[in-house]
């Protein structure tokens, strides 16, 4: 899974959601 690509797109979409998504992706 491309975590870097997802984080980049998430950052452009929503910063708050990106933080939550990044934490879930770490699991």
mmCIF file of N, CA and C in Angstrom:
data_model
loop_
_atom_site.group_PDB
_atom_site.id
_atom_site.type_symbol
_atom_site.label_atom_id
_atom_site.label_comp_id
_atom_site.label_asym_id
_atom_site.label_seq_id
_atom_site.Cartn_x
_atom_site.Cartn_y
_atom_site.Cartn_z
ATOM 1 N N UNK A 1 0.849 -1.215 0.000
ATOM 2 C CA UNK A 1 0.000 0.000 0.000
ATOM 3 C C UNK A 1 0.878 1.257 0.000
ATOM 4 N N UNK A 2 0.565 2.217 -0.853
ATOM 5 C CA UNK A 2 1.375 3.463 -0.886
ATOM 6 C C UNK A 2 0.966 4.409 0.234
ATOM 7 N N UNK A 3 1.643 4.332 1.325
ATOM 8 C CA UNK A 3 1.287 5.211 2.464
ATOM 9 C C UNK A 3 1.694 6.654 2.164
ATOM 10 N N UNK A 4 2.819 6.831 1.504
ATOM 11 C CA UNK A 4 3.278 8.205 1.182
ATOM 12 C C UNK A 4 2.265 8.889 0.256
ATOM 13 N N UNK A 5 1.800 8.163 -0.731
ATOM 14 C CA UNK A 5 0.844 8.768 -1.687
ATOM 15 C C UNK A 5 -0.477 9.102 -0.981
ATOM 16 N N UNK A 6 -0.892 8.213 -0.116
ATOM 17 C CA UNK A 6 -2.165 8.436 0.595
ATOM 18 C C UNK A 6 -2.054 9.664 1.500
ATOM 19 N N UNK A 7 -0.965 9.753 2.207
ATOM 20 C CA UNK A 7 -0.776 10.896 3.127
ATOM 21 C C UNK A 7 -0.749 12.206 2.339
ATOM 22 N N UNK A 8 -0.102 12.174 1.171
ATOM 23 C CA UNK A 8 -0.006 13.407 0.359
ATOM 24 C C UNK A 8 -1.409 13.836 -0.077
ATOM 25 N N UNK A 9 -2.183 12.889 -0.573
ATOM 26 C CA UNK A 9 -3.545 13.223 -1.032
ATOM 27 C C UNK A 9 -4.404 13.646 0.157
ATOM 28 N N UNK A 10 -4.226 12.969 1.261
ATOM 29 C CA UNK A 10 -5.021 13.284 2.461
ATOM 30 C C UNK A 10 -4.685 14.703 2.932
ATOM 31 N N UNK A 11 -3.427 15.051 2.878
ATOM 32 C CA UNK A 11 -3.004 16.396 3.329
ATOM 33 C C UNK A 11 -3.719 17.463 2.498
ATOM 34 N N UNK A 12 -3.827 17.216 1.201
ATOM 35 C CA UNK A 12 -4.483 18.217 0.340
ATOM 36 C C UNK A 12 -5.991 18.226 0.607
ATOM 37 N N UNK A 13 -6.531 17.099 1.003
ATOM 38 C CA UNK A 13 -8.004 17.018 1.236
ATOM 39 C C UNK A 13 -8.347 17.573 2.621
ATOM 40 N N UNK A 14 -7.757 17.005 3.640
ATOM 41 C CA UNK A 14 -8.071 17.487 5.003
ATOM 42 C C UNK A 14 -6.903 17.207 5.948
ATOM 43 N N UNK A 15 -6.490 18.196 6.668
ATOM 44 C CA UNK A 15 -5.338 18.009 7.592
ATOM 45 C C UNK A 15 -5.779 17.192 8.816
ATOM 46 N N UNK A 16 -6.909 17.542 9.368
ATOM 47 C CA UNK A 16 -7.392 16.809 10.569
ATOM 48 C C UNK A 16 -7.584 15.331 10.241
ATOM 49 N N UNK A 17 -8.200 15.067 9.107
ATOM 50 C CA UNK A 17 -8.487 13.657 8.736
ATOM 51 C C UNK A 17 -7.151 12.953 8.462
ATOM 52 N N UNK A 18 -6.216 13.661 7.909
ATOM 53 C CA UNK A 18 -4.911 13.045 7.580
ATOM 54 C C UNK A 18 -4.264 12.528 8.873
ATOM 55 N N UNK A 19 -4.345 13.320 9.918
ATOM 56 C CA UNK A 19 -3.735 12.909 11.200
ATOM 57 C C UNK A 19 -4.397 11.610 11.684
ATOM 58 N N UNK A 20 -5.695 11.572 11.591
ATOM 59 C CA UNK A 20 -6.424 10.377 12.069
ATOM 60 C C UNK A 20 -6.106 9.179 11.172
ATOM 61 N N UNK A 21 -6.072 9.420 9.874
ATOM 62 C CA UNK A 21 -5.785 8.332 8.913
ATOM 63 C C UNK A 21 -4.360 7.796 9.129
ATOM 64 N N UNK A 22 -3.448 8.691 9.349
ATOM 65 C CA UNK A 22 -2.037 8.279 9.536
ATOM 66 C C UNK A 22 -1.931 7.389 10.782
ATOM 67 N N UNK A 23 -2.682 7.735 11.799
ATOM 68 C CA UNK A 23 -2.638 6.925 13.040
ATOM 69 C C UNK A 23 -3.241 5.549 12.785
ATOM 70 N N UNK A 24 -4.305 5.508 12.000
ATOM 71 C CA UNK A 24 -4.946 4.207 11.727
ATOM 72 C C UNK A 24 -4.056 3.374 10.801
ATOM 73 N N UNK A 25 -3.405 4.038 9.887
ATOM 74 C CA UNK A 25 -2.539 3.299 8.931
ATOM 75 C C UNK A 25 -1.373 2.652 9.704
ATOM 76 N N UNK A 26 -0.944 3.278 10.775
ATOM 77 C CA UNK A 26 0.202 2.743 11.585
ATOM 78 C C UNK A 26 -0.227 1.411 12.214
ATOM 79 N N UNK A 27 -1.475 1.263 12.513
ATOM 80 C CA UNK A 27 -1.941 0.019 13.192
ATOM 81 C C UNK A 27 -1.623 -1.128 12.300
#
